Short mmCIF file of N, CA and C in Angstrom, two decimals:
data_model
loop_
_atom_site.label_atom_id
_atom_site.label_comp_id
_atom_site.label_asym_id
_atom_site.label_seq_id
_atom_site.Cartn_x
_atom_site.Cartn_y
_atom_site.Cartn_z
N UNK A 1 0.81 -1.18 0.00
CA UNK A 1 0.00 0.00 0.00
C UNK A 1 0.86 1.25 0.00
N UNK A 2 2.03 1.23 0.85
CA UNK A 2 2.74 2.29 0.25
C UNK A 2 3.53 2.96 -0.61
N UNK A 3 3.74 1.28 -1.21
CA UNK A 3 4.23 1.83 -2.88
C UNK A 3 2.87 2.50 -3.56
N UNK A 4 1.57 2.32 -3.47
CA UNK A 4 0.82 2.88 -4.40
C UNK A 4 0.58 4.46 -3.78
N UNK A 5 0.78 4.37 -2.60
CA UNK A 5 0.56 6.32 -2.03
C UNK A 5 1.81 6.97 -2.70
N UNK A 6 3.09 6.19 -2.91
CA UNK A 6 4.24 6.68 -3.20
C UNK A 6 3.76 7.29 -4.80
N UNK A 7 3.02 6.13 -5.35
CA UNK A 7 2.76 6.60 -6.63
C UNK A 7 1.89 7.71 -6.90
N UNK A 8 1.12 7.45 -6.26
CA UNK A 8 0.04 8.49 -6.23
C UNK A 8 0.47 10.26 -5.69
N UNK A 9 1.18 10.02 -4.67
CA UNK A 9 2.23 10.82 -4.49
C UNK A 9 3.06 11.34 -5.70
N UNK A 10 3.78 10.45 -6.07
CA UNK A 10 4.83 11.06 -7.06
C UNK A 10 4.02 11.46 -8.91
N UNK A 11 2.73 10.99 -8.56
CA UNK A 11 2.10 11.46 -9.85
C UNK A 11 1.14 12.73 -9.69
N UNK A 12 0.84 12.93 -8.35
CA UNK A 12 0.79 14.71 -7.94
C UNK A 12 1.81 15.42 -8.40
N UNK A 13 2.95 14.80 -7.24
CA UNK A 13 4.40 15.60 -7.73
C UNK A 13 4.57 16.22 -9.03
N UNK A 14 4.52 15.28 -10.08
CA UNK A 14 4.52 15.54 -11.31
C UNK A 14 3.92 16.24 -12.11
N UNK A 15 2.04 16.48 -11.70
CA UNK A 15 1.36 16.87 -12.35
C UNK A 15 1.37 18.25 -11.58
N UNK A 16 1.67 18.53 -10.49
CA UNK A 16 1.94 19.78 -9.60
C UNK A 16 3.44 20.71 -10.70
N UNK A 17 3.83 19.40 -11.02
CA UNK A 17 5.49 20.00 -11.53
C UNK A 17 5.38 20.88 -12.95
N UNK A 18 4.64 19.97 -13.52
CA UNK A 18 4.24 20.16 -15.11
C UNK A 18 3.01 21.29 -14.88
N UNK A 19 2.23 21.24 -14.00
CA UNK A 19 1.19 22.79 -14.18
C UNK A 19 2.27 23.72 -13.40
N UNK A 20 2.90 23.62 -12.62
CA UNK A 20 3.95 24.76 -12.44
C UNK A 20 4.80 25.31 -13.55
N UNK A 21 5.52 24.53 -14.43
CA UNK A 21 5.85 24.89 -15.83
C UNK A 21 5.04 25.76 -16.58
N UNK A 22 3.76 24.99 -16.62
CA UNK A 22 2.99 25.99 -17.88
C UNK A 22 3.09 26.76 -17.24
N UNK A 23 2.51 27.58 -16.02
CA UNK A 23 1.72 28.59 -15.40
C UNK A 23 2.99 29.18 -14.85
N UNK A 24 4.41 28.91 -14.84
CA UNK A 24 5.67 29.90 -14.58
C UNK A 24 6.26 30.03 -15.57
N UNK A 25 6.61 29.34 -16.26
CA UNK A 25 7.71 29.11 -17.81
C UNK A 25 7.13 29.44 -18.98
N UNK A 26 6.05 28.17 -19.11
CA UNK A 26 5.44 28.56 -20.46
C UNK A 26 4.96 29.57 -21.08
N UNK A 27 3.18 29.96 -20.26
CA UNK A 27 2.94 31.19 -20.55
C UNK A 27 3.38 32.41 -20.67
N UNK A 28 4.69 32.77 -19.36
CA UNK A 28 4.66 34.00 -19.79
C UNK A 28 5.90 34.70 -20.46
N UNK A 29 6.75 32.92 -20.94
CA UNK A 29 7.42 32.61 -22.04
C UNK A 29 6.81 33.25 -23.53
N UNK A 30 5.70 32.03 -23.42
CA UNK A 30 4.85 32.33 -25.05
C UNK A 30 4.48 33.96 -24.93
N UNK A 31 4.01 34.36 -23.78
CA UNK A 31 3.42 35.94 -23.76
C UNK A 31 4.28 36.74 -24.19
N UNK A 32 5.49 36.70 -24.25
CA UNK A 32 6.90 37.02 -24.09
C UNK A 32 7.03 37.46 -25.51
N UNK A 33 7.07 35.88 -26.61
CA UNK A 33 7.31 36.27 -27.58
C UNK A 33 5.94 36.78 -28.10
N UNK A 34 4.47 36.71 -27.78
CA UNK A 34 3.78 37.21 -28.75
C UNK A 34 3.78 38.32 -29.08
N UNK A 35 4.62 38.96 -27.36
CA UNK A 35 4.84 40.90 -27.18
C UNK A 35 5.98 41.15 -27.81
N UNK A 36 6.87 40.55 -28.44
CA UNK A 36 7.69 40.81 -29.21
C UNK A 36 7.58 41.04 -31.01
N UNK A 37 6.58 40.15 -30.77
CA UNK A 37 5.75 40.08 -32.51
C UNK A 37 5.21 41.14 -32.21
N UNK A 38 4.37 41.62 -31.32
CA UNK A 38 3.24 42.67 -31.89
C UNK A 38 4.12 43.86 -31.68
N UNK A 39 5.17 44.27 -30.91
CA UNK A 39 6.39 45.32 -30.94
C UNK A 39 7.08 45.16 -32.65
N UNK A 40 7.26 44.05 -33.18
CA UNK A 40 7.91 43.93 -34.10
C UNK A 40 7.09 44.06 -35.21
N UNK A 41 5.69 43.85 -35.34
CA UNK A 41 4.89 44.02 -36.33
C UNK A 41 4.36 45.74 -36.17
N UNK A 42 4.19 46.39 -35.46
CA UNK A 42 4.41 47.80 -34.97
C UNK A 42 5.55 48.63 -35.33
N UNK A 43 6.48 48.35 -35.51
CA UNK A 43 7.89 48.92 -35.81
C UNK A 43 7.69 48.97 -36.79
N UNK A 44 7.57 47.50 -37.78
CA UNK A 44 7.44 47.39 -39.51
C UNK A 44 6.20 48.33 -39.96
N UNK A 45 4.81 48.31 -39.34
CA UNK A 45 3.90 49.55 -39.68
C UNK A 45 4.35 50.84 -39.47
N UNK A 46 5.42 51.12 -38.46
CA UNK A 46 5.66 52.35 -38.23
C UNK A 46 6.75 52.74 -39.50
N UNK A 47 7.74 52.05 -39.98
CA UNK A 47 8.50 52.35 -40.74
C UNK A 47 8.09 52.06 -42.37
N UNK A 48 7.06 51.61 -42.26
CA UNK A 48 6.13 51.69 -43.91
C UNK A 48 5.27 52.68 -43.87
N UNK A 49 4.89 53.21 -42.56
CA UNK A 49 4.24 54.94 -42.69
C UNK A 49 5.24 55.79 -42.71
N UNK A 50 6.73 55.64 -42.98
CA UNK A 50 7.09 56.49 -42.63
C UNK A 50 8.02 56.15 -43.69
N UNK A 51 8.09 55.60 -44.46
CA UNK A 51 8.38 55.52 -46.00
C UNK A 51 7.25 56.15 -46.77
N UNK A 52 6.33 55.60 -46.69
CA UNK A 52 5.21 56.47 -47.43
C UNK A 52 4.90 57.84 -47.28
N UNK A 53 5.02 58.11 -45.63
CA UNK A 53 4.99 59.80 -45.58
C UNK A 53 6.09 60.31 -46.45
N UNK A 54 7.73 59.91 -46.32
CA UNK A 54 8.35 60.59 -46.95
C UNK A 54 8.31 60.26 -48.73
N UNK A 55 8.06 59.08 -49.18
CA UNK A 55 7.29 59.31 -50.70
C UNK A 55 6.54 60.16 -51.03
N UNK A 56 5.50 60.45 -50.03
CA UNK A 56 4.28 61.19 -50.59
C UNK A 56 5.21 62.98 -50.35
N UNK A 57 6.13 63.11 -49.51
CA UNK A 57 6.31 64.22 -49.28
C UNK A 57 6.84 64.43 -50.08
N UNK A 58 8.51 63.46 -50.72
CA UNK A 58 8.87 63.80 -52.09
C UNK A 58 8.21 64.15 -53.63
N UNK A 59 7.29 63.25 -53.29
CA UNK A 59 6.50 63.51 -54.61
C UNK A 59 5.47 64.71 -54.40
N UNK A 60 5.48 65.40 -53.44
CA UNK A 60 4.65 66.76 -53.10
C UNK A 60 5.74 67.46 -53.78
N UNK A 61 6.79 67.32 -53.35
CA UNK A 61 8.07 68.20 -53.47
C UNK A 61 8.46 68.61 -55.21
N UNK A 62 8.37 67.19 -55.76
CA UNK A 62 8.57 67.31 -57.00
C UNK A 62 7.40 67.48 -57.35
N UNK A 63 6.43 67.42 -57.47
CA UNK A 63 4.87 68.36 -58.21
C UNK A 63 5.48 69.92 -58.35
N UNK A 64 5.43 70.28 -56.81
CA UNK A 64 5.94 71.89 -56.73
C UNK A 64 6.71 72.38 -57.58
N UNK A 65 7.95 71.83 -57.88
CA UNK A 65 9.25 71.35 -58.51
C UNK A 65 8.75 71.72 -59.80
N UNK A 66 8.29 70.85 -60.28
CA UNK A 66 7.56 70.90 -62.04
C UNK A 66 6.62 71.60 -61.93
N UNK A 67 5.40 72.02 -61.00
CA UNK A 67 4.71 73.54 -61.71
C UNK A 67 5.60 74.95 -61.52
N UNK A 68 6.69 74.68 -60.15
CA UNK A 68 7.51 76.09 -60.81
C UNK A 68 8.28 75.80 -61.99
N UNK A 69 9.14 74.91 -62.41
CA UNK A 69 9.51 74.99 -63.74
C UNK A 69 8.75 75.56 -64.84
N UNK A 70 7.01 74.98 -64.73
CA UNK A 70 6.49 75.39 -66.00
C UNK A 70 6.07 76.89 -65.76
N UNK A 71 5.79 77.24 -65.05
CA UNK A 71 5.29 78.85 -64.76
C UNK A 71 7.16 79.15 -65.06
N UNK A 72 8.16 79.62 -64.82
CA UNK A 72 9.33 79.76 -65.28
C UNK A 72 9.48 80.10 -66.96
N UNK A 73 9.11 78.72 -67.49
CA UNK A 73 9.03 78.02 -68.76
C UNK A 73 8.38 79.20 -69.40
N UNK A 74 7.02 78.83 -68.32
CA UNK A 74 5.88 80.69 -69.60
C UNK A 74 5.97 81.37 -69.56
N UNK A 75 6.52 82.31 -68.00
CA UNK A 75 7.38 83.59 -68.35
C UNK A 75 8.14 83.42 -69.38
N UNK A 76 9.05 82.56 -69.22
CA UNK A 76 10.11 82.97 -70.65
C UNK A 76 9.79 83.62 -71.61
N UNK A 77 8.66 81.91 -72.19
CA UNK A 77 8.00 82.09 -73.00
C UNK A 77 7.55 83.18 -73.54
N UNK A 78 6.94 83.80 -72.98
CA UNK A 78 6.00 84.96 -73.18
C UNK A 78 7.11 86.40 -73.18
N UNK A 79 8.26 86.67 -72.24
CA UNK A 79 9.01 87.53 -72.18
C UNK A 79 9.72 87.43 -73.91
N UNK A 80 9.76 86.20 -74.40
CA UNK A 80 10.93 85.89 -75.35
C UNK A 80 10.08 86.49 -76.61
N UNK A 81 8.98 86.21 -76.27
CA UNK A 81 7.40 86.51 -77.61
C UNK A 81 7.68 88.39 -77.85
N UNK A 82 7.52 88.78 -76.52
CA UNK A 82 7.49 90.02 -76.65
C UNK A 82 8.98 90.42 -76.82
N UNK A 83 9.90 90.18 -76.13
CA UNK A 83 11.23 90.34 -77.01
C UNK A 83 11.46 90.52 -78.41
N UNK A 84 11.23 89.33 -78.88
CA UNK A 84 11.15 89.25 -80.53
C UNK A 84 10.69 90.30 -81.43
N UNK A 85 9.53 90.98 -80.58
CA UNK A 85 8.52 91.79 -81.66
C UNK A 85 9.10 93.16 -81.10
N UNK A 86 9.68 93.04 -79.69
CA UNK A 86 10.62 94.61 -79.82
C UNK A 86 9.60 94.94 -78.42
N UNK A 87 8.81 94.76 -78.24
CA UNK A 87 7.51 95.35 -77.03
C UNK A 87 8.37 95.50 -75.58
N UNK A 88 9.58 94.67 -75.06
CA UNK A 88 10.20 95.18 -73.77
C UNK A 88 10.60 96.22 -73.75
N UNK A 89 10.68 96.68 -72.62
CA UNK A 89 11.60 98.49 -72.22
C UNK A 89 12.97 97.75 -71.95
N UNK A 90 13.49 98.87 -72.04
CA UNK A 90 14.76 98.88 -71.36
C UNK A 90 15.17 98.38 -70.19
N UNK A 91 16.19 97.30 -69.89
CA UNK A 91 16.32 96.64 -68.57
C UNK A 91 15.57 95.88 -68.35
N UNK A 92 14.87 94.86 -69.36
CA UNK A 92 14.11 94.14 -69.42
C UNK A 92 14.82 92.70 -69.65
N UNK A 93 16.59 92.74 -69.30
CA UNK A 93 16.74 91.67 -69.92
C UNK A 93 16.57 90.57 -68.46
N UNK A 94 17.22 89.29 -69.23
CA UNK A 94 17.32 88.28 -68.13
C UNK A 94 17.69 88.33 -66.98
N UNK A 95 18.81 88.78 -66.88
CA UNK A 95 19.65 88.64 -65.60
C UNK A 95 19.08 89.64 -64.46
N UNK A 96 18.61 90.77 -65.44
CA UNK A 96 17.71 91.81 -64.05
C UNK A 96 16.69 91.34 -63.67
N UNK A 97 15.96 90.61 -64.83
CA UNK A 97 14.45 90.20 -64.12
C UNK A 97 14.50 88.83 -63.41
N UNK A 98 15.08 87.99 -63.63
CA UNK A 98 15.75 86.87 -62.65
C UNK A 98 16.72 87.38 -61.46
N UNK A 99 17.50 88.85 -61.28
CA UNK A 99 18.35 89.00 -59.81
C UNK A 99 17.28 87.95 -58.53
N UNK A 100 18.32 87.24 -58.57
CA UNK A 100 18.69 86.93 -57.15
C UNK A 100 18.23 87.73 -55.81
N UNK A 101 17.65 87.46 -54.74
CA UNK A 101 18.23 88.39 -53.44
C UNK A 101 19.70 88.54 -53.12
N UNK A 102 20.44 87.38 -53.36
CA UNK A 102 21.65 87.54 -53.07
C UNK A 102 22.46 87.86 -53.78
N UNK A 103 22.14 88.22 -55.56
CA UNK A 103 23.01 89.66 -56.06
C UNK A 103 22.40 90.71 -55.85
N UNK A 104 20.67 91.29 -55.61
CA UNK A 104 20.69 92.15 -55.16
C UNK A 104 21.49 92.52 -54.32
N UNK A 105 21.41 92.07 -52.79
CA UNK A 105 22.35 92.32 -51.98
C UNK A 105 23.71 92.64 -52.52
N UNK A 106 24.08 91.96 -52.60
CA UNK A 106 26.04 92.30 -53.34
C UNK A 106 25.59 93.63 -54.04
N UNK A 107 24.87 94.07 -55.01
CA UNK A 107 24.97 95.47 -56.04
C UNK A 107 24.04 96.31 -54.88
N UNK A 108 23.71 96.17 -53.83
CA UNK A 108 23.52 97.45 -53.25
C UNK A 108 24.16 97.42 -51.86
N UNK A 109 25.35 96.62 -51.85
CA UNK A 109 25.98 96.64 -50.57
C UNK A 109 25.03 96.29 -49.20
N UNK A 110 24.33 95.14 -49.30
CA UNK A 110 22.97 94.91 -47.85
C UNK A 110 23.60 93.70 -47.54
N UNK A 111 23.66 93.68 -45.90
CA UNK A 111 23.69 92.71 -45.26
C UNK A 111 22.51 92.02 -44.90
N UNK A 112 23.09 90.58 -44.48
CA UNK A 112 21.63 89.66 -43.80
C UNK A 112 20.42 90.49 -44.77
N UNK A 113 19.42 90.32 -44.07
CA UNK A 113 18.07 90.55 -44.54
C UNK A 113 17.98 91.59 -44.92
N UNK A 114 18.31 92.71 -44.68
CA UNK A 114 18.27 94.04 -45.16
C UNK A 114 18.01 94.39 -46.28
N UNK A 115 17.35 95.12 -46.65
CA UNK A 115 16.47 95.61 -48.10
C UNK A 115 15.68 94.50 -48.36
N UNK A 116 15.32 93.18 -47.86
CA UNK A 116 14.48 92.53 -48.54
C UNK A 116 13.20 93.49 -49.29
N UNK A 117 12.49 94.42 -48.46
CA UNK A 117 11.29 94.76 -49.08
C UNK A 117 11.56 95.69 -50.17
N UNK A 118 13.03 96.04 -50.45
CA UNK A 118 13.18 96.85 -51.25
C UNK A 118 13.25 95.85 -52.40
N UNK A 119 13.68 94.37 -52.57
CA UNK A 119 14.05 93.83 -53.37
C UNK A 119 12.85 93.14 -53.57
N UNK A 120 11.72 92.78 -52.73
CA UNK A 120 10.45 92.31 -52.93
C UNK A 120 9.86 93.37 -54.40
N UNK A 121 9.85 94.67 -53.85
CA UNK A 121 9.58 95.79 -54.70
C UNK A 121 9.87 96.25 -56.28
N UNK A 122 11.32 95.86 -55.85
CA UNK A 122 12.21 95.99 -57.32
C UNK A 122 11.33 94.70 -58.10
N UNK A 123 11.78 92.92 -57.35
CA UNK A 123 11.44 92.11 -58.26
C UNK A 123 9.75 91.97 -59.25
N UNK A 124 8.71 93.25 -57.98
CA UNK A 124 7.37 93.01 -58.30
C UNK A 124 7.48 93.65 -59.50
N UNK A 125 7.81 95.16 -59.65
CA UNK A 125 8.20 96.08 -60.40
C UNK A 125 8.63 95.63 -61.85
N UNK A 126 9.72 94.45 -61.78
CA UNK A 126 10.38 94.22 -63.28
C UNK A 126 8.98 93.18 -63.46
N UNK A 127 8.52 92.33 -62.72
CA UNK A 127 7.48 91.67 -63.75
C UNK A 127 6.44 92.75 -64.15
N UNK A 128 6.37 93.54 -63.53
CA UNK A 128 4.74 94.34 -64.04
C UNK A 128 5.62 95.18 -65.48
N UNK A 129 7.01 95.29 -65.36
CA UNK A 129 7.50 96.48 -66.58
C UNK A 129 7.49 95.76 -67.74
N UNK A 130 8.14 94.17 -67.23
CA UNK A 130 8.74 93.38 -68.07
C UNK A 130 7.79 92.19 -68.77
N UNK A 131 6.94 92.99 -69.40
CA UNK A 131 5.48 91.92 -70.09
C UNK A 131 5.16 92.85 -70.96
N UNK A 132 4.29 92.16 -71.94
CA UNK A 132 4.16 92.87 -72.93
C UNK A 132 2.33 92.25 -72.98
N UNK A 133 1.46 93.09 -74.32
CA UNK A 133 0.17 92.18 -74.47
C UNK A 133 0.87 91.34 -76.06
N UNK A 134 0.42 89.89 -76.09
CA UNK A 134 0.89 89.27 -77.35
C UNK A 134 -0.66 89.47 -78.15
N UNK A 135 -0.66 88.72 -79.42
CA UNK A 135 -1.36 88.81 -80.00
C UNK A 135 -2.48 87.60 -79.53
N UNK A 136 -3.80 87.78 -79.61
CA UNK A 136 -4.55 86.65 -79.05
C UNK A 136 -4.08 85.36 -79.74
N UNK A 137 -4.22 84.77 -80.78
CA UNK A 137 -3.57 83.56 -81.30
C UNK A 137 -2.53 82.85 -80.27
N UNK A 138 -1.42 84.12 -80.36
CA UNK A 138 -0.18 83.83 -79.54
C UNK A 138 -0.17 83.44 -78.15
N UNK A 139 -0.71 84.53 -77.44
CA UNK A 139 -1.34 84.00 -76.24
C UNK A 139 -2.10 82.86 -75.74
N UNK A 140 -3.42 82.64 -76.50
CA UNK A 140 -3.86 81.34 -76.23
C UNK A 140 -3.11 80.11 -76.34
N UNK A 141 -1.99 80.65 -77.72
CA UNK A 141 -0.91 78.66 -77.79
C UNK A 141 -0.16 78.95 -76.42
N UNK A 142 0.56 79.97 -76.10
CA UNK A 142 1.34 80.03 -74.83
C UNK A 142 0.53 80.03 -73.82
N UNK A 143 -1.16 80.26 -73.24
CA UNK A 143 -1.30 79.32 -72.15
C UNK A 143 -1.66 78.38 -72.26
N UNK A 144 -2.23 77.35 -73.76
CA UNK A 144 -2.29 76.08 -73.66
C UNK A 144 -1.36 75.19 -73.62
N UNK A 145 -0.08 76.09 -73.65
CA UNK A 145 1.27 75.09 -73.12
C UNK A 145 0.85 75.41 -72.04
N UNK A 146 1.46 76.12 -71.21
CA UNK A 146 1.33 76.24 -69.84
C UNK A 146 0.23 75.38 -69.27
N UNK A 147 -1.12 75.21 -70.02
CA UNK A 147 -2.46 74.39 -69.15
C UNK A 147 -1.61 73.05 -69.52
N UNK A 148 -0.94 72.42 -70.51
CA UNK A 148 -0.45 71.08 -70.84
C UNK A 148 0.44 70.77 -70.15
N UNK A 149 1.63 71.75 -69.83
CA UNK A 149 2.30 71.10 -69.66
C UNK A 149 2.29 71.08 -67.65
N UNK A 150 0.91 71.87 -67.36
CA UNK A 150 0.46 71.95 -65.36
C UNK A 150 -0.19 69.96 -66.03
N UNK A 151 -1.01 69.94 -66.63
CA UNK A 151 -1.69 68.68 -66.44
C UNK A 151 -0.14 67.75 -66.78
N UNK A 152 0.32 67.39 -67.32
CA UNK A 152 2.01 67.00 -67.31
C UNK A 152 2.55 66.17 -65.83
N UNK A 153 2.35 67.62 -65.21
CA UNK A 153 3.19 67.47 -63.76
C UNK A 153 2.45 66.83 -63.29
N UNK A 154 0.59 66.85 -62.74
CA UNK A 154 -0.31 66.22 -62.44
C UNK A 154 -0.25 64.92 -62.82
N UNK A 155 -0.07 64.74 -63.54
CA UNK A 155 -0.40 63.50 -64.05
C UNK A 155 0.85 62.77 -63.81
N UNK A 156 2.18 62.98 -63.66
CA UNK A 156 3.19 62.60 -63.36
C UNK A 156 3.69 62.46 -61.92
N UNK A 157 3.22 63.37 -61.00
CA UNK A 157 3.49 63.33 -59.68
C UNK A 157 1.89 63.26 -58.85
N UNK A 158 0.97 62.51 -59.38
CA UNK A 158 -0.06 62.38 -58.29
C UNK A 158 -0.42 62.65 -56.89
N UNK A 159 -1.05 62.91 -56.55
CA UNK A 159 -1.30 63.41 -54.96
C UNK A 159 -2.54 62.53 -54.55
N UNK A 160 -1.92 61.79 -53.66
CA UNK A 160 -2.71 60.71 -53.14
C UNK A 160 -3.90 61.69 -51.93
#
């Protein structure tokens, strides 16, 4: 009889031993790694939003990018139209109506910020001098470039 209490005994023991395992080791083993997956599947969402933010920001960047080129493009355009036919004033060329702030600065001796509003002024000034009226024909092909080549950029840099 006391080999069978022994058994009975030692198959508590055991089954005491083995639910102590799960309920110290196992679970909060397995809990362990599932909090490591869901940290690790969190990281990977965080760094695919944050690829995509900066895609979407680049490709904001370059939209901007290509409608200032084309507004650029139709000034030209349009400066080069009226060039041709003689319609600019004087000091109408490139390099004045493109200055820089920072050759302004240098040709009027200004530090840091200084004269900005004078150079806001000057630059408003050469576009209002530096235009001419084209002929309607002319005009309409030069803003239906300009409308072609805005749908261009659109269509090339999407905005989600």
């Amino acid at each position: 009889m006391k080999t069978g209490w022994t058994l009975i005994g030692l198959a508590f023991f055991l089954i005491a031993i083995a639910v102590g395992y799960h309920f110290v080791i196992y679970i909060p083993q397995n809990d362990k790694v599932q909090l490591d997956l869901q940290k690790q599947k969190l990281q990977q969402q965080k760094e695919i939003q944050s690829r995509k933010d900066q895609e979407d920001e680049d490709n904001k960047q370059a939209l901007n990018s290509c409608l200032d080129d084309t507004g650029t493009s139709y000034n030209n355009n349009w400066r080069s139209n009226c060039r041709n036919r003689g319609l600019l004033q004087n000091g109408c060329d490139e390099d004045s109506i493109n200055l820089s702030f920072k050759d302004y600065q240098k040709q009027n001796n200004l530090k840091d910020f200084n004269g900005f509003g004078e150079y806001l002024k000057y630059s408003t000034k050469k576009e209002r001098e530096c235009t001419c009226s084209l002929p309607l024909e002319l005009a309409k092909s030069i803003n239906d470039d300009l409308k072609q080549d805005k749908d261009i950029c659109f269509k090339k840099y999407q905005q989600n």
